[in-house]
XYZ file of C-alpha atoms in Angstrom:
676
model
C 6.653 -10.774 97.380
C 7.082 -14.308 96.030
C 10.135 -14.912 98.262
C 8.243 -13.639 101.310
C 5.316 -15.981 100.624
C 7.725 -18.901 100.237
C 9.427 -18.067 103.559
C 6.076 -17.936 105.354
C 4.995 -21.252 103.820
C 8.241 -22.953 104.848
C 8.002 -21.496 108.355
C 4.437 -22.796 108.788
C 5.415 -26.225 107.418
C 8.333 -26.420 109.836
C 6.150 -25.382 112.806
C 3.516 -27.957 111.896
C 6.082 -30.770 111.701
C 7.776 -29.658 114.935
C 4.531 -29.450 116.918
C 2.547 -32.357 115.485
C 5.433 -34.703 114.564
C 3.098 -36.752 112.346
C 5.496 -39.656 111.701
C 4.639 -42.540 109.389
C 1.001 -42.565 108.262
C -1.200 -44.693 110.528
C -2.584 -48.046 109.449
C -6.163 -46.747 109.480
C -5.325 -43.788 107.271
C -3.332 -46.012 104.919
C -6.270 -48.388 104.641
C -8.556 -45.507 103.646
C -6.015 -44.276 101.078
C -5.894 -47.679 99.379
C -8.250 -48.752 96.644
C -11.277 -50.570 98.127
C -10.144 -53.931 96.731
C -6.896 -53.709 98.724
C -8.172 -52.526 102.108
C -7.170 -55.751 103.826
C -6.606 -55.988 107.552
C -2.951 -57.005 107.246
C -2.062 -54.620 104.363
C 0.318 -57.279 102.997
C 0.636 -56.186 99.372
C 3.486 -57.346 97.150
C 5.514 -54.927 95.055
C 4.589 -55.560 91.422
C 7.720 -55.904 89.326
C 6.310 -54.596 86.046
C 9.429 -54.610 83.856
C 8.913 -58.233 82.778
C 6.991 -61.278 84.112
C 8.444 -62.417 87.435
C 7.630 -66.044 86.635
C 10.372 -65.915 83.987
C 13.047 -65.359 86.635
C 14.431 -68.904 86.550
C 14.890 -68.832 82.777
C 16.375 -65.334 82.977
C 18.947 -66.259 85.616
C 20.034 -69.340 83.679
C 20.686 -67.191 80.597
C 22.479 -64.487 82.613
C 24.863 -66.993 84.218
C 25.779 -68.348 80.785
C 26.089 -64.999 79.020
C 27.583 -62.852 81.810
C 29.304 -65.108 84.380
C 31.760 -62.400 85.440
C 28.958 -59.928 86.151
C 27.051 -62.504 88.205
C 30.150 -63.329 90.257
C 30.802 -59.625 90.831
C 27.233 -59.076 92.057
C 27.464 -61.961 94.542
C 30.900 -60.824 95.730
C 29.681 -57.273 96.338
C 26.545 -58.483 98.093
C 28.767 -60.547 100.403
C 30.828 -57.430 101.138
C 27.630 -55.558 102.025
C 26.743 -58.282 104.524
C 30.075 -57.576 106.207
C 29.327 -53.836 106.159
C 31.816 -52.945 103.396
C 30.785 -50.012 101.196
C 32.484 -47.340 99.103
C 30.439 -44.170 98.811
C 32.051 -41.080 97.232
C 35.563 -41.784 98.516
C 38.569 -43.689 97.245
C 38.655 -46.638 99.653
C 35.828 -48.787 101.040
C 35.050 -48.807 104.737
C 32.999 -50.941 107.117
C 29.922 -48.824 107.756
C 28.527 -51.122 110.422
C 31.650 -50.576 112.522
C 31.767 -46.898 111.543
C 28.164 -46.424 112.668
C 28.863 -47.895 116.100
C 31.980 -45.751 116.523
C 30.156 -42.575 115.496
C 27.273 -43.264 117.865
C 29.767 -43.460 120.754
C 31.618 -40.348 119.581
C 28.442 -38.243 119.393
C 26.615 -39.861 122.320
C 23.766 -40.779 119.984
C 21.615 -43.900 119.695
C 23.268 -46.606 117.619
C 21.728 -47.437 114.240
C 22.360 -50.407 111.950
C 24.120 -48.119 109.436
C 25.166 -44.465 109.944
C 22.113 -42.926 108.275
C 22.586 -39.407 109.679
C 26.336 -38.913 109.389
C 29.003 -37.508 107.179
C 31.461 -40.123 108.390
C 34.457 -38.692 106.532
C 34.748 -35.455 108.515
C 32.689 -36.417 110.780
C 29.375 -34.664 111.418
C 25.901 -35.713 112.573
C 22.611 -34.197 111.458
C 20.024 -34.319 114.222
C 17.203 -36.646 113.080
C 14.825 -34.854 115.462
C 15.027 -31.648 113.378
C 12.607 -31.190 110.515
C 13.926 -31.497 106.979
C 13.520 -27.730 106.642
C 15.947 -27.200 109.532
C 18.416 -29.892 108.422
C 20.681 -27.375 106.758
C 23.860 -28.140 104.832
C 24.657 -25.315 102.385
C 26.181 -23.082 105.066
C 28.283 -25.794 106.733
C 31.999 -25.569 106.023
C 33.679 -28.809 104.967
C 30.662 -31.053 105.579
C 29.157 -33.211 102.825
C 25.436 -34.119 102.874
C 25.928 -36.274 99.787
C 27.474 -38.961 102.005
C 24.343 -39.817 104.040
C 22.233 -39.173 100.945
C 24.184 -41.726 98.921
C 23.763 -44.361 101.632
C 20.038 -43.626 101.936
C 19.537 -43.746 98.169
C 19.701 -47.514 98.681
C 21.317 -48.237 95.333
C 23.144 -51.056 97.141
C 19.802 -52.799 97.826
C 19.679 -53.523 94.094
C 22.936 -55.473 94.443
C 21.571 -57.432 97.420
C 18.358 -58.174 95.507
C 20.304 -59.321 92.432
C 22.472 -61.488 94.691
C 19.359 -63.041 96.234
C 17.972 -63.830 92.767
C 21.241 -65.398 91.596
C 21.825 -67.514 94.725
C 18.468 -67.789 96.568
C 20.432 -66.996 99.715
C 18.343 -66.020 102.690
C 21.023 -63.799 104.236
C 20.826 -61.340 101.338
C 17.060 -61.019 101.843
C 17.514 -60.713 105.595
C 19.964 -57.848 105.043
C 17.436 -55.997 102.857
C 14.744 -56.382 105.539
C 17.058 -55.377 108.359
C 18.235 -52.209 106.611
C 14.705 -51.144 105.626
C 13.390 -51.717 109.146
C 16.211 -49.754 110.744
C 15.948 -46.904 108.243
C 12.156 -46.796 108.739
C 12.580 -46.590 112.507
C 15.258 -43.876 112.482
C 14.092 -41.632 109.611
C 10.474 -40.581 110.252
C 8.905 -38.652 107.343
C 9.870 -35.020 107.176
C 12.679 -35.249 109.719
C 16.424 -35.299 109.276
C 18.899 -34.895 106.458
C 17.475 -37.756 104.371
C 14.236 -35.852 103.694
C 15.907 -32.503 102.963
C 16.419 -33.055 99.226
C 13.407 -34.254 97.223
C 15.487 -35.849 94.470
C 17.041 -38.113 97.109
C 13.540 -39.064 98.278
C 12.538 -39.927 94.716
C 15.649 -41.965 93.965
C 15.384 -43.828 97.274
C 11.746 -44.707 96.573
C 12.650 -45.965 93.093
C 15.612 -48.065 94.235
C 13.785 -49.649 97.182
C 10.715 -50.602 95.152
C 12.765 -51.911 92.238
C 14.950 -53.980 94.576
C 12.001 -55.457 96.496
C 10.101 -56.130 93.267
C 13.132 -57.802 91.701
C 13.515 -60.040 94.770
C 9.848 -61.111 94.778
C 10.516 -64.694 93.646
C 13.192 -65.502 96.266
C 11.074 -63.704 98.891
C 8.225 -66.136 98.245
C 10.463 -68.907 99.570
C 11.027 -66.961 102.800
C 7.546 -65.818 103.896
C 8.667 -64.424 107.268
C 11.120 -62.001 105.621
C 8.593 -61.202 102.898
C 6.022 -60.280 105.550
C 8.460 -57.974 107.356
C 9.228 -56.061 104.155
C 5.613 -55.892 102.969
C 4.534 -54.548 106.354
C 6.722 -51.489 105.733
C 5.750 -50.881 102.125
C 2.337 -49.120 102.421
C 3.640 -46.381 104.735
C 6.981 -46.204 102.873
C 5.272 -45.687 99.512
C 2.564 -43.318 100.721
C 4.874 -41.049 102.706
C 7.473 -40.896 99.951
C 4.847 -40.026 97.340
C 3.308 -37.407 99.634
C 6.671 -35.790 100.350
C 7.624 -35.654 96.669
C 4.298 -34.119 95.656
C 4.556 -31.434 98.361
C 8.191 -30.607 97.577
C 8.662 -30.807 93.802
C 11.868 -28.999 92.837
C 12.772 -26.466 90.178
C 13.357 -27.613 86.574
C 16.789 -29.257 86.752
C 17.932 -32.857 87.081
C 16.472 -32.706 90.613
C 12.916 -32.397 89.318
C 13.519 -35.361 87.011
C 14.601 -37.447 90.017
C 11.408 -36.421 91.818
C 9.253 -37.402 88.849
C 11.066 -40.681 88.186
C 10.422 -41.677 91.790
C 6.718 -40.988 91.337
C 6.598 -43.063 88.151
C 8.067 -46.101 89.896
C 5.909 -45.639 93.025
C 2.804 -45.566 90.840
C 3.767 -48.524 88.642
C 5.341 -50.930 91.106
C 2.912 -50.236 93.965
C -0.383 -49.352 92.223
C -2.655 -49.988 95.226
C -3.553 -46.459 96.336
C -6.558 -44.524 95.091
C -4.224 -41.883 93.663
C -1.509 -44.175 92.280
C -2.601 -43.628 88.680
C -2.766 -39.884 89.307
C 0.844 -39.862 90.574
C 1.962 -41.689 87.438
C 0.010 -39.487 85.016
C 1.258 -36.329 86.680
C 4.870 -37.533 86.575
C 4.773 -38.804 82.996
C 3.047 -35.637 81.809
C 5.661 -33.449 83.460
C 8.516 -35.600 82.119
C 7.024 -35.032 78.646
C 7.201 -31.296 79.276
C 10.644 -31.302 80.867
C 12.292 -33.254 78.055
C 11.614 -30.193 75.892
C 12.507 -27.673 78.616
C 15.770 -29.288 79.726
C 17.019 -30.942 76.528
C 18.292 -28.923 73.583
C 17.177 -29.732 70.004
C 20.481 -31.587 69.400
C 19.697 -33.953 72.309
C 22.096 -32.463 74.881
C 20.928 -31.708 78.416
C 20.989 -28.021 79.384
C 23.263 -28.369 82.447
C 26.566 -28.116 80.498
C 27.781 -31.430 81.921
C 28.331 -34.757 80.197
C 27.905 -36.728 83.440
C 24.652 -35.002 84.327
C 23.475 -35.581 80.774
C 23.991 -39.296 81.388
C 22.034 -39.164 84.678
C 19.215 -37.189 83.070
C 19.067 -39.716 80.220
C 18.691 -42.496 82.801
C 15.781 -40.648 84.417
C 13.975 -40.116 81.118
C 14.760 -43.553 79.669
C 14.146 -45.777 82.700
C 10.904 -43.958 83.582
C 9.737 -44.485 80.013
C 10.631 -48.177 80.170
C 8.921 -48.800 83.501
C 5.852 -46.825 82.430
C 5.446 -49.240 79.505
C 6.662 -46.812 76.825
C 3.783 -44.494 77.755
C 4.921 -41.355 75.988
C 4.420 -39.360 72.820
C 6.442 -39.949 69.622
C 8.187 -36.628 70.316
C 9.406 -37.908 73.687
C 10.750 -41.078 72.100
C 12.480 -39.097 69.362
C 14.150 -36.869 71.963
C 15.321 -39.963 73.870
C 17.019 -41.166 70.687
C 18.777 -37.816 70.319
C 19.955 -37.955 73.940
C 21.421 -41.412 73.398
C 23.125 -40.285 70.199
C 24.589 -37.332 72.122
C 26.190 -39.812 74.541
C 27.692 -41.612 71.557
C 29.188 -38.305 70.371
C 30.998 -37.593 73.648
C 31.993 -41.225 74.211
C 35.583 -42.110 73.351
C 36.440 -45.301 71.429
C 37.084 -47.069 74.776
C 33.377 -46.532 75.729
C 34.110 -43.967 78.453
C 32.739 -40.451 78.291
C 34.770 -37.267 78.407
C 34.280 -35.025 81.409
C 32.767 -31.631 80.729
C 31.258 -29.729 83.642
C 30.406 -31.416 86.927
C 30.577 -35.131 87.637
C 29.050 -36.264 90.944
C 29.031 -39.951 89.873
C 25.245 -40.074 90.256
C 23.488 -43.061 88.661
C 19.817 -44.060 88.593
C 18.999 -47.763 89.067
C 22.686 -48.857 89.275
C 22.320 -52.524 88.301
C 25.984 -53.113 87.497
C 28.004 -51.762 90.433
C 31.277 -52.910 88.903
C 30.955 -50.440 86.025
C 33.538 -47.637 86.060
C 32.306 -44.145 86.839
C 32.782 -42.825 83.271
C 31.667 -45.971 81.429
C 28.662 -45.310 79.183
C 28.232 -48.852 77.827
C 24.858 -49.565 79.417
C 22.997 -46.610 77.956
C 24.509 -47.076 74.502
C 23.706 -50.779 74.583
C 20.149 -50.122 75.770
C 19.792 -47.568 73.003
C 20.983 -50.112 70.444
C 18.461 -52.704 71.707
C 15.511 -50.317 71.932
C 16.188 -48.213 68.823
C 17.840 -50.410 66.136
C 17.825 -47.551 63.607
C 19.779 -45.478 66.091
C 22.275 -48.277 66.694
C 23.437 -48.150 63.103
C 24.377 -44.473 63.611
C 26.512 -45.058 66.694
C 30.177 -44.484 65.993
C 31.152 -46.613 69.007
C 29.925 -50.201 69.014
C 28.478 -50.680 72.507
C 29.563 -53.830 74.280
C 26.873 -56.037 75.788
C 25.826 -54.566 79.140
C 24.271 -57.064 81.571
C 22.311 -54.424 83.491
C 20.251 -53.782 80.347
C 18.726 -57.250 80.674
C 17.814 -56.800 84.345
C 15.587 -54.028 82.947
C 14.372 -55.788 79.784
C 14.146 -59.438 80.872
C 14.755 -62.835 79.247
C 12.916 -62.160 75.990
C 15.325 -59.347 75.146
C 18.295 -61.481 76.183
C 17.214 -64.384 73.964
C 16.641 -62.034 71.034
C 20.054 -60.465 71.562
C 21.733 -63.897 71.465
C 20.071 -64.633 68.131
C 20.207 -61.176 66.531
C 22.638 -58.657 68.057
C 21.962 -54.958 67.323
C 23.241 -53.769 63.947
C 26.483 -51.834 63.786
C 28.630 -50.722 60.897
C 32.341 -51.551 61.142
C 34.496 -48.525 62.045
C 35.744 -46.468 59.158
C 39.448 -45.879 58.691
C 38.596 -42.256 57.902
C 38.214 -39.601 60.592
C 34.654 -38.718 61.601
C 33.482 -35.259 62.647
C 30.373 -34.931 64.847
C 28.921 -32.003 66.742
C 26.354 -31.035 69.361
C 26.048 -27.317 68.556
C 23.443 -26.551 71.229
C 25.324 -28.485 73.892
C 28.657 -27.062 72.770
C 30.656 -30.225 71.992
C 32.561 -30.689 68.714
C 34.332 -33.982 68.106
C 36.881 -35.427 65.703
C 37.408 -39.157 66.080
C 39.147 -41.979 64.265
C 37.674 -45.216 65.638
C 40.158 -47.474 63.865
C 43.154 -45.639 65.350
C 41.472 -44.858 68.693
C 42.062 -41.114 68.245
C 39.610 -38.671 69.823
C 39.470 -34.869 70.105
C 36.552 -33.093 71.812
C 36.337 -29.280 71.826
C 34.061 -27.832 74.525
C 32.048 -24.645 74.060
C 28.949 -25.038 76.266
C 26.553 -22.320 77.277
C 26.298 -21.566 80.964
C 24.283 -24.410 82.472
C 20.677 -24.193 83.675
C 19.682 -21.344 81.371
C 22.663 -19.196 82.275
C 22.860 -19.621 86.049
C 25.934 -21.839 85.896
C 24.678 -24.839 87.831
C 26.982 -27.701 86.899
C 28.988 -25.779 84.276
C 32.738 -25.131 84.482
C 34.828 -22.363 82.943
C 35.950 -24.625 80.095
C 35.094 -22.601 76.967
C 37.453 -23.375 74.083
C 38.937 -26.180 76.170
C 39.431 -29.681 74.813
C 40.057 -33.344 75.580
C 42.633 -35.318 73.564
C 43.084 -39.096 73.401
C 45.463 -40.760 70.938
C 45.985 -44.450 70.252
C 43.469 -45.305 72.959
C 45.260 -43.356 75.721
C 44.105 -40.130 77.351
C 46.681 -37.374 76.868
C 45.097 -34.026 77.800
C 42.045 -34.130 80.034
C 39.430 -32.121 81.878
C 40.314 -32.100 85.608
C 36.923 -33.370 86.771
C 34.986 -32.181 89.799
C 36.492 -33.526 93.009
C 33.826 -32.581 95.538
C 31.144 -30.000 96.216
C 30.446 -28.731 99.734
C 33.035 -30.757 101.657
C 35.823 -28.553 100.255
C 34.540 -25.348 98.703
C 38.012 -24.096 97.772
C 38.741 -27.307 95.853
C 35.282 -27.097 94.297
C 36.078 -23.674 92.857
C 39.631 -24.654 91.895
C 38.505 -27.504 89.663
C 35.813 -25.493 87.906
C 37.900 -22.387 87.307
C 39.457 -21.314 83.992
C 43.033 -22.017 85.143
C 42.291 -25.726 85.626
C 41.009 -26.327 82.088
C 42.822 -26.672 78.777
C 42.180 -23.111 77.718
C 43.483 -19.542 78.046
C 42.978 -17.158 80.976
C 43.480 -13.428 80.388
C 44.311 -10.778 82.988
C 43.927 -13.397 85.765
C 40.160 -13.245 85.273
C 37.612 -16.044 85.013
C 35.696 -16.572 81.789
C 32.606 -16.287 84.011
C 33.102 -14.946 87.522
C 32.573 -17.636 90.168
C 30.398 -16.201 92.923
C 27.171 -16.596 94.894
C 27.767 -20.163 96.000
C 29.063 -23.464 94.638
C 26.476 -23.743 91.842
C 26.396 -20.216 90.470
C 28.415 -18.263 87.915
C 28.023 -14.765 86.550
C 26.771 -14.520 82.999
C 29.887 -12.808 81.699
C 30.015 -14.764 78.446
C 27.301 -13.313 76.283
C 28.126 -15.034 72.998
C 29.958 -18.223 72.095
C 30.431 -18.117 68.354
C 31.573 -20.885 66.031
C 33.311 -19.365 63.030
C 34.437 -22.431 61.075
C 34.222 -26.213 61.207
C 35.251 -28.280 58.219
C 36.658 -31.768 57.734
C 39.042 -31.955 54.764
C 39.521 -34.893 52.415
C 42.893 -35.677 53.977
C 41.222 -36.255 57.368
C 42.188 -32.908 58.858
C 39.755 -30.756 60.823
C 39.806 -26.980 60.814
C 37.740 -25.521 63.610
C 37.529 -21.941 64.865
C 35.403 -20.358 67.594
C 35.462 -17.481 70.058
C 33.876 -16.242 73.279
C 33.368 -12.724 74.639
C 33.782 -13.364 78.379
C 36.632 -10.857 78.539
C 34.759 -7.898 77.109
C 34.279 -6.751 80.713
C 38.051 -6.154 81.155
C 39.400 -2.565 81.212
C 40.659 -3.308 77.714
C 37.777 -5.399 76.268
C 39.107 -8.565 74.640
C 37.822 -11.516 72.644
C 39.473 -14.933 72.778
C 39.417 -16.735 69.429
C 40.905 -20.217 69.127
C 41.651 -22.236 65.992
C 42.188 -25.991 65.989
C 43.887 -27.740 63.074
C 43.945 -31.462 63.658
C 44.993 -34.367 61.463
C 43.810 -37.883 62.374
C 44.401 -39.404 58.925
C 46.780 -42.149 57.735
C 49.936 -40.539 59.118
C 50.881 -39.489 62.612
C 48.434 -37.419 64.610
C 49.018 -33.655 64.761
C 47.084 -30.974 66.638
C 47.802 -27.272 66.146
C 46.171 -24.735 68.479
C 46.237 -21.077 67.520
C 45.020 -18.482 70.034
C 44.093 -15.029 68.805
C 43.507 -12.284 71.358
C 41.427 -9.607 69.680
C 41.168 -6.024 70.893
C 37.466 -5.181 70.766
C 38.116 -1.475 71.424
C 40.914 -1.178 68.856
C 43.217 0.745 71.212
C 46.092 -1.720 71.561
C 47.451 -2.778 74.931
C 49.142 -5.601 76.817
C 47.637 -8.193 79.165
C 48.817 -11.135 81.339
C 48.044 -14.484 79.684
C 47.984 -17.942 81.281
C 47.700 -21.203 79.350
C 46.956 -24.510 81.055
C 47.152 -28.064 79.701
C 46.256 -30.822 82.193
C 47.949 -34.150 81.467
C 46.250 -37.458 82.164
C 47.723 -39.067 85.319
C 49.547 -41.766 83.325
C 51.395 -39.241 81.134
C 54.961 -38.395 82.159
C 57.198 -35.556 81.001
C 60.282 -37.318 79.682
C 62.138 -34.161 78.639
C 61.443 -30.447 78.909
C 63.470 -27.546 77.568
C 62.180 -24.054 76.895
C 59.040 -24.337 74.815
C 59.515 -28.044 74.019
C 58.112 -30.857 76.181
C 58.367 -34.550 75.241
C 55.645 -36.682 76.815
C 55.666 -40.454 77.348
C 52.572 -42.598 77.818
C 52.206 -45.715 79.920
C 52.396 -47.833 76.743
C 55.629 -46.170 75.682
C 54.343 -43.818 72.970
C 56.042 -40.424 72.693
C 54.593 -37.027 71.792
C 56.081 -33.564 71.453
C 54.303 -30.429 72.646
C 55.666 -27.108 71.338
C 54.910 -23.638 72.735
C 56.074 -20.111 71.912
C 56.815 -19.572 75.600
C 58.833 -21.636 78.089
C 56.870 -24.487 79.586
C 56.484 -24.854 83.332
C 55.572 -28.207 84.855
C 53.175 -27.783 87.786
C 51.374 -30.168 90.082
C 47.758 -30.708 89.149
C 44.681 -32.575 90.272
C 42.522 -35.032 88.370
C 39.197 -36.406 89.573
C 37.785 -39.357 87.588
C 34.820 -39.671 89.968
C 33.268 -37.783 92.833
C 35.355 -37.826 96.006
C 38.391 -39.373 94.270
C 41.312 -37.064 93.478
C 44.667 -38.150 92.072
C 47.823 -36.177 91.430
C 48.754 -35.313 87.878
C 50.951 -32.832 86.000
C 49.993 -29.622 84.262
C 51.963 -27.917 81.528
C 51.507 -24.175 81.850
C 52.779 -21.171 79.940
C 52.516 -17.575 81.023
C 53.507 -14.241 79.556
C 52.473 -10.632 79.245
C 51.329 -10.366 75.658
C 50.492 -7.499 73.355
C 46.958 -7.086 72.068
C 46.032 -7.992 69.390
C 48.302 -11.017 68.970
C 48.371 -14.668 67.892
C 50.072 -17.574 69.684
C 50.517 -21.132 68.443
C 50.937 -24.510 70.158
C 51.712 -27.722 68.261
C 51.163 -31.230 69.577
C 52.447 -34.112 67.452
C 52.998 -37.833 67.618
C 56.679 -38.877 67.396
């Protein structure tokens, strides 16, 4: 019944849009929607940059240029590239999108736009902007990626242009912002086309545009003609985006948080409408609720993904900042736990491990030069905002310039006088865990050793979502170099076979039995069966000599004809001597009948790791820095080609060590990895 009602509602909404084609809200209606004090004839209302006083911009920029000259140069260089049309969105190499847009318009016989707003330019494909957002389908298209036009229309790059305008006072950066907004406004009427089909994209676009325009307010004052062009667009831009978000709020995942974060920024940076305060209160109230729905008690997001945890933390944290810390003590406490969780799954080099999906999504990307897996900004912000938390971070966060674009000159001056507290790294190994999120970590900061064992629940309350089949998998870094890694994500819809390949059991550092997935992958690219009923930790103890003994099991193979349980023990030593990791796999016969089963072990090497020598069950590995390690197995090793994806849309070749055999049940099998 509920599905039928939803279908009828969507059908009626689509018919209304198709027949009426309402477009951007009229000036008269906008004037009535504004607060009486702002119902001016020209509707020229400036975006209010509420993060810190705009009249402190000159002082702020002077401090930034002294403290972070490299960052400032990078911003200006990237803004210059954007003027030329150079962008890199979800692919390995940049391309000139202004030229690409003209070429695509000719290819499809479509009107030319300033940038290719409606295209997947990689494959290529064009979504018809005359179709309503309800008819702008993408899930059923084979090999087409809607994330490409979405990423362009998120307008994260406008932040770079706005920062460049602040740093240089150059008119051409401001002109580029105005030109892009005008062209987008003309070619993307509300409710039509691919760029209105996903509410989270609408929310993130609204947030990025308002933040960029608000940040550029001071340089815009020196160019009144450009300022007028932008401000003419803002009332209809804000009102239509808020209206669309409110009518199309999504289900409780990271998408809903993007919707709500957009509403927070619309209400705070453009508070001129009668209902602006209502939008903000609704969004903040729901964020308060969602931080308890979507975040486990240990601070880990419920999507079984470290990268999505980072994005979700940005939504919760930046909304809280821009709303003036308007939240309950419980919300603030949960934020601290989320930041500490990032510290747990951050390696000594300040990059996070990959667990689950990574679509490289960032909210308010104010430092475009930052690597896709770099977590420095959030850890540094956490250290500035929560000094008590900073003292508990195992990784000392380096100063992140984007934090000060959010916090302003007062925070920068205080940082220069009194940096956040941090205890020097201990020479002893440290064990930390996120039991609800399913991450267990042994690290030695002094030696740059790091082991993370992954045992997450199925993401999104069991549906799968952004989870991978990585139970009892692990990531290993030694002496500051990645050795054994998670393969990453690659892509979503543009290559569904690759999508499934990189989230399957065989691609992770774990054991597959009877050629079956831990959870069956079915019903689309974001669904898994709930085959694993229980993930059980049996032991976790750090010994005085710096060795960790950890044991856990999952029951995903109870569905096999001979029901099995996979139990894995880790014995790891990160103490004064050379690093050693022993992995012991026990295959338990739950029915007690005895049998045999095909077994497949996979170990994905980091791209820089080479196999120097391989013979039988012995493989000697060599790192880029010349360190050598030996990996022993009870079965002959096979070297196979593998894939590694450090960010969305980027895939590099790597090597996998695999072992396969038909084994008796029950049985135990041991692998030993040691530093030479």
